[in-house]
Short mmCIF file of C-alpha atoms and ligand atoms in Angstrom, two decimals:
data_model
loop_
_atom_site.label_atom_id
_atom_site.label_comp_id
_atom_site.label_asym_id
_atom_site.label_seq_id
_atom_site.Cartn_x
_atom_site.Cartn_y
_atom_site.Cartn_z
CA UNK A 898 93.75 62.23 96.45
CA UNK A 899 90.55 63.92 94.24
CA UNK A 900 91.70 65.66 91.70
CA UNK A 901 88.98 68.15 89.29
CA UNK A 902 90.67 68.06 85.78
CA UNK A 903 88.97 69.90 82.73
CA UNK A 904 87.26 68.07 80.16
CA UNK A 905 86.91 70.96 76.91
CA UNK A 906 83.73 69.68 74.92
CA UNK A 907 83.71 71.84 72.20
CA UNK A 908 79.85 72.71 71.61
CA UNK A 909 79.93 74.02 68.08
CA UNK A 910 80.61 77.17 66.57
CA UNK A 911 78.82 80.50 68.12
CA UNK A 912 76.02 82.44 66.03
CA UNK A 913 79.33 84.95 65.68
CA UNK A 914 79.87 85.47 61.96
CA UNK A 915 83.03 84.20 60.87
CA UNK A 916 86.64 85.74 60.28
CA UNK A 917 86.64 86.51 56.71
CA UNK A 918 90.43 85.87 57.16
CA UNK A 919 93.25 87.33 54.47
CA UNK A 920 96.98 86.04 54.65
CA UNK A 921 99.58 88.93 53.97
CA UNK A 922 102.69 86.16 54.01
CA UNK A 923 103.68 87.40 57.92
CA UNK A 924 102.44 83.86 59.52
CA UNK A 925 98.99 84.85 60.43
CA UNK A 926 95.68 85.90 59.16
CA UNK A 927 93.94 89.73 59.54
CA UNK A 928 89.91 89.30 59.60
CA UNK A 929 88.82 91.58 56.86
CA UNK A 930 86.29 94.11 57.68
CA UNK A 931 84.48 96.55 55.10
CA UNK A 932 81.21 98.15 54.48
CA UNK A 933 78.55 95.19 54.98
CA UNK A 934 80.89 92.43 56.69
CA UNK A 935 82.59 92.16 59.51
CA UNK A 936 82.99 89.36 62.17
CA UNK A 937 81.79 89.61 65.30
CA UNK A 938 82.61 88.34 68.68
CA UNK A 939 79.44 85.97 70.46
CA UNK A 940 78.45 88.27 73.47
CA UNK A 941 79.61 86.96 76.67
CA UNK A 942 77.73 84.73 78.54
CA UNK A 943 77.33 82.50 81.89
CA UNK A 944 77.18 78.80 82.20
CA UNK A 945 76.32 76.75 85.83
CA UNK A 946 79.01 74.93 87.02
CA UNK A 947 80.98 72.20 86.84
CA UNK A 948 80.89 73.87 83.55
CA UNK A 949 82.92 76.72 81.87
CA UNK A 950 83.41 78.76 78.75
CA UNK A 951 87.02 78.83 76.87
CA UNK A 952 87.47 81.95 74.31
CA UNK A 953 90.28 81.36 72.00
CA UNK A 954 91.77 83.52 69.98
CA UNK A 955 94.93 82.73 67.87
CA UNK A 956 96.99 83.17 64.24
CA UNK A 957 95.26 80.33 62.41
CA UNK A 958 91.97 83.21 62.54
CA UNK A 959 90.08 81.78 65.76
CA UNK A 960 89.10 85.43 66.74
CA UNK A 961 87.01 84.74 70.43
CA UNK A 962 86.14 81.27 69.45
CA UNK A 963 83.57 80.14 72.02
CA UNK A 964 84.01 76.13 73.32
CA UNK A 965 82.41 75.08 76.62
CA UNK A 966 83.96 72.18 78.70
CA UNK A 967 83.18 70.51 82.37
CA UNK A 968 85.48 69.82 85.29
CA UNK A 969 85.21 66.22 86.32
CA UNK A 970 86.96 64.38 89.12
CA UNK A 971 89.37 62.56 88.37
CA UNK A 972 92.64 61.14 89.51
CA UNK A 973 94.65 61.64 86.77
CA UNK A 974 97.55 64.18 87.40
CA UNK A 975 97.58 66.49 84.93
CA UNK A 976 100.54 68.61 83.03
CA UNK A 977 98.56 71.80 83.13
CA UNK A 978 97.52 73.05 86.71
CA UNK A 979 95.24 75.75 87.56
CA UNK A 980 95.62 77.23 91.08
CA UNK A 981 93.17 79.53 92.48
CA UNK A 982 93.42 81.56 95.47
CA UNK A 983 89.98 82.84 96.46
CA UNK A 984 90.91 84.81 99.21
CA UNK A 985 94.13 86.81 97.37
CA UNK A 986 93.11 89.88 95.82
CA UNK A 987 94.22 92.32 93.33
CA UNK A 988 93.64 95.66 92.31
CA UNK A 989 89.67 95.89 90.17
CA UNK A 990 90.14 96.14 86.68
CA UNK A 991 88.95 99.00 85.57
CA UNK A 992 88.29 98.37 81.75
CA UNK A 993 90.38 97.77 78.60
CA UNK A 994 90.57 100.11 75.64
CA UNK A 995 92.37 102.37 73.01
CA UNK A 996 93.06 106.25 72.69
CA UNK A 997 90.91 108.81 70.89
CA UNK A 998 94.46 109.86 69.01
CA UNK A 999 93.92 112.37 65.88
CA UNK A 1000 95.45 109.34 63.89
CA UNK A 1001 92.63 107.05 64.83
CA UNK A 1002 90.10 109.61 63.20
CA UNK A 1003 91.98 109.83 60.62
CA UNK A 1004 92.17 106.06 59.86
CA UNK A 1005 88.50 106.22 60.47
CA UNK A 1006 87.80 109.21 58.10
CA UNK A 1007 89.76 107.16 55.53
CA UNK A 1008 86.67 104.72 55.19
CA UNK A 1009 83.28 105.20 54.22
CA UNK A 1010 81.11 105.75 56.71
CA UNK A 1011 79.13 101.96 57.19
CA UNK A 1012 82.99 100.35 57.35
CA UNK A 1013 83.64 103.14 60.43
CA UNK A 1014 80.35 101.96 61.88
CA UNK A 1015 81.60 98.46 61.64
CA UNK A 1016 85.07 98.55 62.59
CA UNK A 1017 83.82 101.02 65.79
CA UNK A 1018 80.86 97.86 66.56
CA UNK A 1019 83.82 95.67 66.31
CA UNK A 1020 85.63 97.56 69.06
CA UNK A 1021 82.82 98.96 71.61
CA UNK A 1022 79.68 97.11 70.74
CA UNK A 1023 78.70 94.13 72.32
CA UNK A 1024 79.41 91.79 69.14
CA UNK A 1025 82.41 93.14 69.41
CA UNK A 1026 85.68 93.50 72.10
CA UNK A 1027 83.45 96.20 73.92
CA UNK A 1028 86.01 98.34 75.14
CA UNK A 1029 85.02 100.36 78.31
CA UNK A 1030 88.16 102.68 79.50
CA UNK A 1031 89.44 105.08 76.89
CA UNK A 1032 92.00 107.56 76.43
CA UNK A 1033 91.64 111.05 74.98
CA UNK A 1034 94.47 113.55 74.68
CA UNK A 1035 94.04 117.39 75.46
CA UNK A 1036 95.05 118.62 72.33
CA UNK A 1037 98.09 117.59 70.35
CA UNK A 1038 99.92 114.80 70.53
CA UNK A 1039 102.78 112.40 68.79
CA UNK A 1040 99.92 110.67 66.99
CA UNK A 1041 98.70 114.28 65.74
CA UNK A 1042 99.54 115.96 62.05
CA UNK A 1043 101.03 118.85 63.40
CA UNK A 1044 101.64 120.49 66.57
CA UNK A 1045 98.88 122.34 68.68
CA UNK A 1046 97.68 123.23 72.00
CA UNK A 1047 94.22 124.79 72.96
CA UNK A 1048 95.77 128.45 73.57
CA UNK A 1049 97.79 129.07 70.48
CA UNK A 1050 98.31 132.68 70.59
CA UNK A 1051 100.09 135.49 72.78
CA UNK A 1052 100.04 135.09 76.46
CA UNK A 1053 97.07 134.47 78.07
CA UNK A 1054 97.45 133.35 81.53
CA UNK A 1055 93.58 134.00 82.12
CA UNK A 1056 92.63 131.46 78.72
CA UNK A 1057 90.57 133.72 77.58
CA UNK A 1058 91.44 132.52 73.75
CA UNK A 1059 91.34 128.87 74.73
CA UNK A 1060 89.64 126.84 72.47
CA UNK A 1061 89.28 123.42 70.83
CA UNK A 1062 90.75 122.70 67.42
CA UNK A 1063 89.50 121.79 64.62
CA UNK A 1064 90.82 118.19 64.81
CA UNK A 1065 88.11 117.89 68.37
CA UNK A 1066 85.13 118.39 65.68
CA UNK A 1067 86.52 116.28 62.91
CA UNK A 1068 88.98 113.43 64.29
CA UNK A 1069 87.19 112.57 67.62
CA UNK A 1070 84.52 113.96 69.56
CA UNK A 1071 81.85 112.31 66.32
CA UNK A 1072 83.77 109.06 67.20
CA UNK A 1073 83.62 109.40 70.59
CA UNK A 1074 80.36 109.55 69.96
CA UNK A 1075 79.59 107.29 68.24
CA UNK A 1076 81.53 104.98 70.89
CA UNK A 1077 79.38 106.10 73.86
CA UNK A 1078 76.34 105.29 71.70
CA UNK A 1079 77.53 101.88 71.08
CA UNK A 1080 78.34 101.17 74.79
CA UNK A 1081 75.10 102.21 75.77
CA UNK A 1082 77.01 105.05 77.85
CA UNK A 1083 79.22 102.48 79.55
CA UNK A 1084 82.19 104.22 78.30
CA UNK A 1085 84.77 105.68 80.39
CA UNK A 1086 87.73 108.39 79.41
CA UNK A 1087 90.86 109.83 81.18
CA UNK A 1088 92.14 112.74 79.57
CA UNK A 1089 95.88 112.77 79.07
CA UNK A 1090 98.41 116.00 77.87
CA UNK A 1091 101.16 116.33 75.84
CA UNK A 1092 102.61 119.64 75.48
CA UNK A 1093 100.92 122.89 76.99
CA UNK A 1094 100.79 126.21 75.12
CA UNK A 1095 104.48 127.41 74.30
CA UNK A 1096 103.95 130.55 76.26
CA UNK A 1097 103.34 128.61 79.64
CA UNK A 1098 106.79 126.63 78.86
CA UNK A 1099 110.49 127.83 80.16
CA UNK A 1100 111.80 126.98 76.09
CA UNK A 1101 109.15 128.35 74.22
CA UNK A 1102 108.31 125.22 72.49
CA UNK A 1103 106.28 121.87 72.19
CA UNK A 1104 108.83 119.52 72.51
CA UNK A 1105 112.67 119.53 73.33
CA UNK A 1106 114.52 119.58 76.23
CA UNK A 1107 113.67 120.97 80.01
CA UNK A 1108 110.92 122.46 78.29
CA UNK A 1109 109.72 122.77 81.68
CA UNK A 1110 106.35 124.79 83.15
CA UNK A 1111 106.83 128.31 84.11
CA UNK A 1112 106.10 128.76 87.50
CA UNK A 1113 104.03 131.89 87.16
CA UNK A 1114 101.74 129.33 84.79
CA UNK A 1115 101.58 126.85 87.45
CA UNK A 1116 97.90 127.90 87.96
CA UNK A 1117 97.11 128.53 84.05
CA UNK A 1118 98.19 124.92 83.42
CA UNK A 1119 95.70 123.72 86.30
CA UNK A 1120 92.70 125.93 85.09
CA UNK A 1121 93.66 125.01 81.45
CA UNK A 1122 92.56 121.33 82.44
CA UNK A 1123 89.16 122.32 83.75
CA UNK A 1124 88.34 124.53 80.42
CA UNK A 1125 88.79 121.07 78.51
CA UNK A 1126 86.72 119.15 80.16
CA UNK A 1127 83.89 122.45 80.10
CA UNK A 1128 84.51 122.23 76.40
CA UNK A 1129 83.89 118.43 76.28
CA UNK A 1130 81.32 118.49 79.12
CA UNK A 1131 79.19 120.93 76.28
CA UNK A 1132 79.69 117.96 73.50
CA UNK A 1133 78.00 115.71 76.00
CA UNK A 1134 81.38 113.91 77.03
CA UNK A 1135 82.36 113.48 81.05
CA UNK A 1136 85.73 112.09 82.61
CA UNK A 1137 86.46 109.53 84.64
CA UNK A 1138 90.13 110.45 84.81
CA UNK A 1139 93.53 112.69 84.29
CA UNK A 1140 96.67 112.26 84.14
CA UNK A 1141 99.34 115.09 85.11
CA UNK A 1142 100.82 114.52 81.77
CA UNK A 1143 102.12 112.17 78.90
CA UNK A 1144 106.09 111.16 79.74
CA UNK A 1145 107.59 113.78 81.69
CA UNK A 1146 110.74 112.35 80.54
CA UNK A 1147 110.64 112.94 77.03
CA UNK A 1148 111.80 116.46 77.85
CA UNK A 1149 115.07 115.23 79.43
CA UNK A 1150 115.87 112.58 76.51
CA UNK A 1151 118.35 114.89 73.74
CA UNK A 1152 116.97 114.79 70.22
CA UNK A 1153 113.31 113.59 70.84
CA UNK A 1154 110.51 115.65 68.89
CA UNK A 1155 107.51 114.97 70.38
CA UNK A 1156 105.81 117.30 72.37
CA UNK A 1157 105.71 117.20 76.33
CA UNK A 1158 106.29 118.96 79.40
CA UNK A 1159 108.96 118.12 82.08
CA UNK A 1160 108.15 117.95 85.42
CA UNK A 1161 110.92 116.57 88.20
CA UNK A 1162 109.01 115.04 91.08
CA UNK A 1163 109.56 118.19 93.27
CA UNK A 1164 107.96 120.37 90.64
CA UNK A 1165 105.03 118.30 90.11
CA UNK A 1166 104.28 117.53 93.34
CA UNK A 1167 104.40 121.31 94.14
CA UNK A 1168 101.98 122.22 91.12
CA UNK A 1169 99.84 119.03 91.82
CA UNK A 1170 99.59 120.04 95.40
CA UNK A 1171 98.94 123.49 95.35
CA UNK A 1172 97.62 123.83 92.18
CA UNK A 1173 95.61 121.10 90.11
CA UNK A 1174 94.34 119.29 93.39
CA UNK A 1175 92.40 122.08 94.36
CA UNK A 1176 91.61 123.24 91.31
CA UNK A 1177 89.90 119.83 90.28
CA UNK A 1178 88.71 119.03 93.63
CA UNK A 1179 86.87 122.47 94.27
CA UNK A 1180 85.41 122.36 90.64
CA UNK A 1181 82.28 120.39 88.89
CA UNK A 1182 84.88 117.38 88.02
CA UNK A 1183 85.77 117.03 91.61
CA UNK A 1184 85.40 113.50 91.31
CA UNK A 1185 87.77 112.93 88.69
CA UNK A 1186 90.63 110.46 89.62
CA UNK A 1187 93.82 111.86 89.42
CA UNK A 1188 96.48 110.26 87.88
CA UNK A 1189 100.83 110.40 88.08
CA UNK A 1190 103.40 109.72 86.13
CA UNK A 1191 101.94 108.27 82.45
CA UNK A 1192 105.75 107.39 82.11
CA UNK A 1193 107.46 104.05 81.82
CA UNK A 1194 108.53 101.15 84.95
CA UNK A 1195 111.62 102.92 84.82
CA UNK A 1196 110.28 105.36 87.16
CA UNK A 1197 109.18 103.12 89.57
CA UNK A 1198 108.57 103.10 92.49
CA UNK A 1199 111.43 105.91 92.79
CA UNK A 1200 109.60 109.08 91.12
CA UNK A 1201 106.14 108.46 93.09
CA UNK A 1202 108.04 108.22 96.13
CA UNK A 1203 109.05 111.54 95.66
CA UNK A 1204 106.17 112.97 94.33
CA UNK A 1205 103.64 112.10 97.36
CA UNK A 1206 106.16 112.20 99.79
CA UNK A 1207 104.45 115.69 100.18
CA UNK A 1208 101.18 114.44 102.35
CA UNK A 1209 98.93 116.95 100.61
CA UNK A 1210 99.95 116.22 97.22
CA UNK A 1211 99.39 112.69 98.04
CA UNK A 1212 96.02 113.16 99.45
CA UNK A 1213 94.95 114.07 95.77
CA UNK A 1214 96.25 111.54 93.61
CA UNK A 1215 94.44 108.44 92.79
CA UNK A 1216 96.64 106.45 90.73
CA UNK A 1217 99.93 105.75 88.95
CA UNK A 1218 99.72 105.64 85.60
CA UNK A 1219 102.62 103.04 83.55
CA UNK A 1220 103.21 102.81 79.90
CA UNK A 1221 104.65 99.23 77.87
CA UNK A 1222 107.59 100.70 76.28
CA UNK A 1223 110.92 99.15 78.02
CA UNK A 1224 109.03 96.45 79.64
CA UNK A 1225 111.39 93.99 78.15
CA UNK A 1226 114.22 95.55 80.21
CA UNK A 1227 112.11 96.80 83.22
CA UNK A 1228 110.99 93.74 86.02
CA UNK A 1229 107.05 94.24 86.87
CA UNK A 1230 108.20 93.63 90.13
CA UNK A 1231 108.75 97.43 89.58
CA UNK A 1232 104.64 97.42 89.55
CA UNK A 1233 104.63 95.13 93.12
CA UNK A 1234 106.95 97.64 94.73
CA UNK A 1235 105.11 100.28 93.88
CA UNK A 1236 101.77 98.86 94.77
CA UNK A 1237 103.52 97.96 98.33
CA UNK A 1238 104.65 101.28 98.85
CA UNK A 1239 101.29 103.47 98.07
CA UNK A 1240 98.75 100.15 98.88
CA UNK A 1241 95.58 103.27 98.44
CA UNK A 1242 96.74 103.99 94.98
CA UNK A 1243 95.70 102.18 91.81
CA UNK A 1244 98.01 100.85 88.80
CA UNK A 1245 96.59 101.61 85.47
CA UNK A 1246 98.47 100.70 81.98
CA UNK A 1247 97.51 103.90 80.25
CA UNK A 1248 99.73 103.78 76.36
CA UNK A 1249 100.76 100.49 74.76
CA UNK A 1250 101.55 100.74 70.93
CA UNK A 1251 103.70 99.17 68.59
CA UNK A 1252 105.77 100.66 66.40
CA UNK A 1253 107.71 102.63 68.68
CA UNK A 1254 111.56 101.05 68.19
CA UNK A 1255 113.97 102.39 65.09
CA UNK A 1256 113.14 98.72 62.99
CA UNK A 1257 109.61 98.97 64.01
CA UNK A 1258 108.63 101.06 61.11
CA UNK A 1259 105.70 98.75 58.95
CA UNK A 1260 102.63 97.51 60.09
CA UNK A 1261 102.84 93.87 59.46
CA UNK A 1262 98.94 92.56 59.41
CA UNK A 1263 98.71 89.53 60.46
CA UNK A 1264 102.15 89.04 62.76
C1 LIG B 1001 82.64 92.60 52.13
O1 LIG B 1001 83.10 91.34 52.55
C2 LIG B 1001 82.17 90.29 52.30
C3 LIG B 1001 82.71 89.05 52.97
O2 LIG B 1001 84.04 88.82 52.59
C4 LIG B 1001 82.00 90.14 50.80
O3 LIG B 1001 81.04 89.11 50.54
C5 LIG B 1001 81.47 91.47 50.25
O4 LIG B 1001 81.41 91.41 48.85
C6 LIG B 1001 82.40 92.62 50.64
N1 LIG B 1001 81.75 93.88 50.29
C7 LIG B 1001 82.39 94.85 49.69
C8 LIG B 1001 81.60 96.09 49.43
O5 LIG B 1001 83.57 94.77 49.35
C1 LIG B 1002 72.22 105.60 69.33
O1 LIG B 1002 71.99 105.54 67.93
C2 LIG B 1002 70.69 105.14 67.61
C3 LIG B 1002 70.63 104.85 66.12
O2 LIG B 1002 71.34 105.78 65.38
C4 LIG B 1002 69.75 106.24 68.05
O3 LIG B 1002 68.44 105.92 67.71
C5 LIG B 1002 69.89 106.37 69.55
O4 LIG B 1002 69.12 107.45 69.99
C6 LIG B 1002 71.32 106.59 69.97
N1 LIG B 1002 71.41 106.46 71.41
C7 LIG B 1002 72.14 107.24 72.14
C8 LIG B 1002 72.19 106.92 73.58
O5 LIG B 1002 72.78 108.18 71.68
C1 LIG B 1003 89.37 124.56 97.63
O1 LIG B 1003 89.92 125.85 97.54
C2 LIG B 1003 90.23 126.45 98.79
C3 LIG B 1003 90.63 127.88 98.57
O2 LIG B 1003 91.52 128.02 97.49
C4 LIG B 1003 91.31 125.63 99.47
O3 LIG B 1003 91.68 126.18 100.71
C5 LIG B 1003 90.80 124.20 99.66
O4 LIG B 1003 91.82 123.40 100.19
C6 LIG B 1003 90.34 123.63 98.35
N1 LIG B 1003 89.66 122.36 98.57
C7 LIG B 1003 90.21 121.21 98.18
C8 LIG B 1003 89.38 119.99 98.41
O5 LIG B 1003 91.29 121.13 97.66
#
């Protein structure tokens, strides 16, 4: 039998500028970044074959190192096997990126202005990671200084006071920006909520428990989505996406602070059926993909399956959005189920961070 085995000739270093690398004693190295350095990534690029290209990236401070190797035949059995199945396919990947948090402007406002530039080439440009799928919250969030929604005052069911807040014109739309520039406009955003305005909510709050949507609001809450993205739509920003809502389920957990509505699956799937989807789909964001859940595996596949069991409501959602935080406890076969169940709907990891657990609390650069 013909085997191909790999054969890595490493063809020198990339015109990338280096890792300027810094040891803070946690067993790897951070690649310092300020005002006039910061090291780049080499831009991808494509090779004939037999050949390929091998980006590494480890704790020693190889950040995207580039090497190039060939197959050759051989019959040599090797300890590391690569199978390929042309003919399986996945779901398309629709981009990697971060969130547009009010913390992440802040971290940026804490730097002069050519270290933002560099640290936001590092992530979008194309010397960089070039992220391409980004989050943006409506309003407030956990990652926020304080609570806030867009509608802040009495009752207003018709949002005639809704507005952005200050933290939209100093935190993120400049970065946002700034982003878009960098990508060359190949930037894409789904918008994500946490809480709505207190006055739309059954406990009169941002966050605590069965702080649930009052039904009269149901159709507030829906036209309350396509005021943001008028308001963004003005600063020259467009969606690609929504979700219905950051973790539904941080309104049933006792004791949690952060701010969120709770939606069981009957309730959202009535608002989502007779309220956003038509709402979105009859407006100029029509196209916008609609997204469920935003919540961890835990929830899967049970709470779609009870959400589009309705056919209507399940005619107007897109996807299923999943966040990282119990993965350690939670099977992705979750993810396969789910993806068997509703084959026409995408899977998209929308909120990864660390940080999260009680003995989390430091951020240790270079782990
Ligand atoms: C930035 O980092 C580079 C490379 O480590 C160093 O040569 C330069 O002095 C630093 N500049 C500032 C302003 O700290
Ligand atoms: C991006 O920024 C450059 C330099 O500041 C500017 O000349 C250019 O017009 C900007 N491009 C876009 C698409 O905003
Ligand atoms: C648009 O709105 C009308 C009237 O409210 C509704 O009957 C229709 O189903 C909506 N269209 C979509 C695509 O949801």
């Amino acid at each position: 039998m013909l085997l191909v085995s790999a054969l890595v000739v490493l063809i020198g270093h990339s015109l990338a500028q280096e890792c300027q690398k810094r040891d803070y004693g946690n067993d790897g190295h951070v690649c310092v970044c300020n005002s006039t350095y910061c090291d780049t990534v080499p831009p991808p690029s494509r090779v004939e074959p037999p050949s390929y290209l091998i980006y590494t990236s480890n704790k020693a401070g190889l950040r995207f190192a580039k090497s190039e190797g060939r197959f050759i035949e051989s019959n040599e059995i090797s300890d590391k096997t690569i199978q390929i199945h042309p003919n399986e396919k996945y779901q398309e990947i629709f981009g990697w990126g971060g969130a547009f948090t009010d913390s992440t402007g802040v971290n940026l406002n804490s730097l002069d202005e050519p270290a933002q530039d560099n640290l936001l080439r590092a992530y979008f440009s194309n010397d960089g990671i070039e992220y391409s799928l980004c989050r943006v919250p409506i309003g407030g969030t956990d990652f926020s200084e304080r609570g806030y929604s867009y509608d802040d005052g009495d009752e207003d069911p018709k949002l005639e006071n809704f507005q952005l807040a200050p933290e939209d014109f100093k935190l993120k739309i400049p970065f946002i920006k700034k982003a878009q520039n960098l990508t060359w406009g190949n930037l894409r955003f789904f918008a994500s909520v946490w809480t709505a305005p207190k006055w739309m909510k059954t406990n009169r709050e941002y966050n605590g428990m069965w702080g649930f949507l009052r039904y009269e609001m149901y159709q507030s809450w829906a036209d309350y989505f396509v005021k943001f993205f008028d308001k963004y739509s003005e600063q020259g920003i467009q969606f690609w996406g929504l979700v219905t809502g950051n973790e539904p389920s941080l309104a049933m957990v006792p004791f949690t602070k952060i701010n969120s509505v709770a939606w069981t699956p009957a309730m959202l799937s009535t608002w989502v059926r007779d309220n956003l989807g038509p709402t979105i789909r009859n407006s100029s964001y029509s196209k916008i993909k609609i997204m469920m859940l935003d919540d961890q595996r835990l929830f899967l596949p049970w709470y779609p399956k009870l959400v589009l069991n309705d056919e209507t409501t399940h005619m107007y959602v897109d996807g299923i959005a999943v966040h990282w935080y119990y993965d350690f406890l939670l099977s992705p076969r979750l993810l396969t189920e789910t993806h068997d169940s509703f084959p026409d709907k995408f899977l998209l990891a929308t909120e990864a961070c660390h940080g999260d657990k009680p003995f989390q609390k430091h951020v240790d650069l270079g782990l």
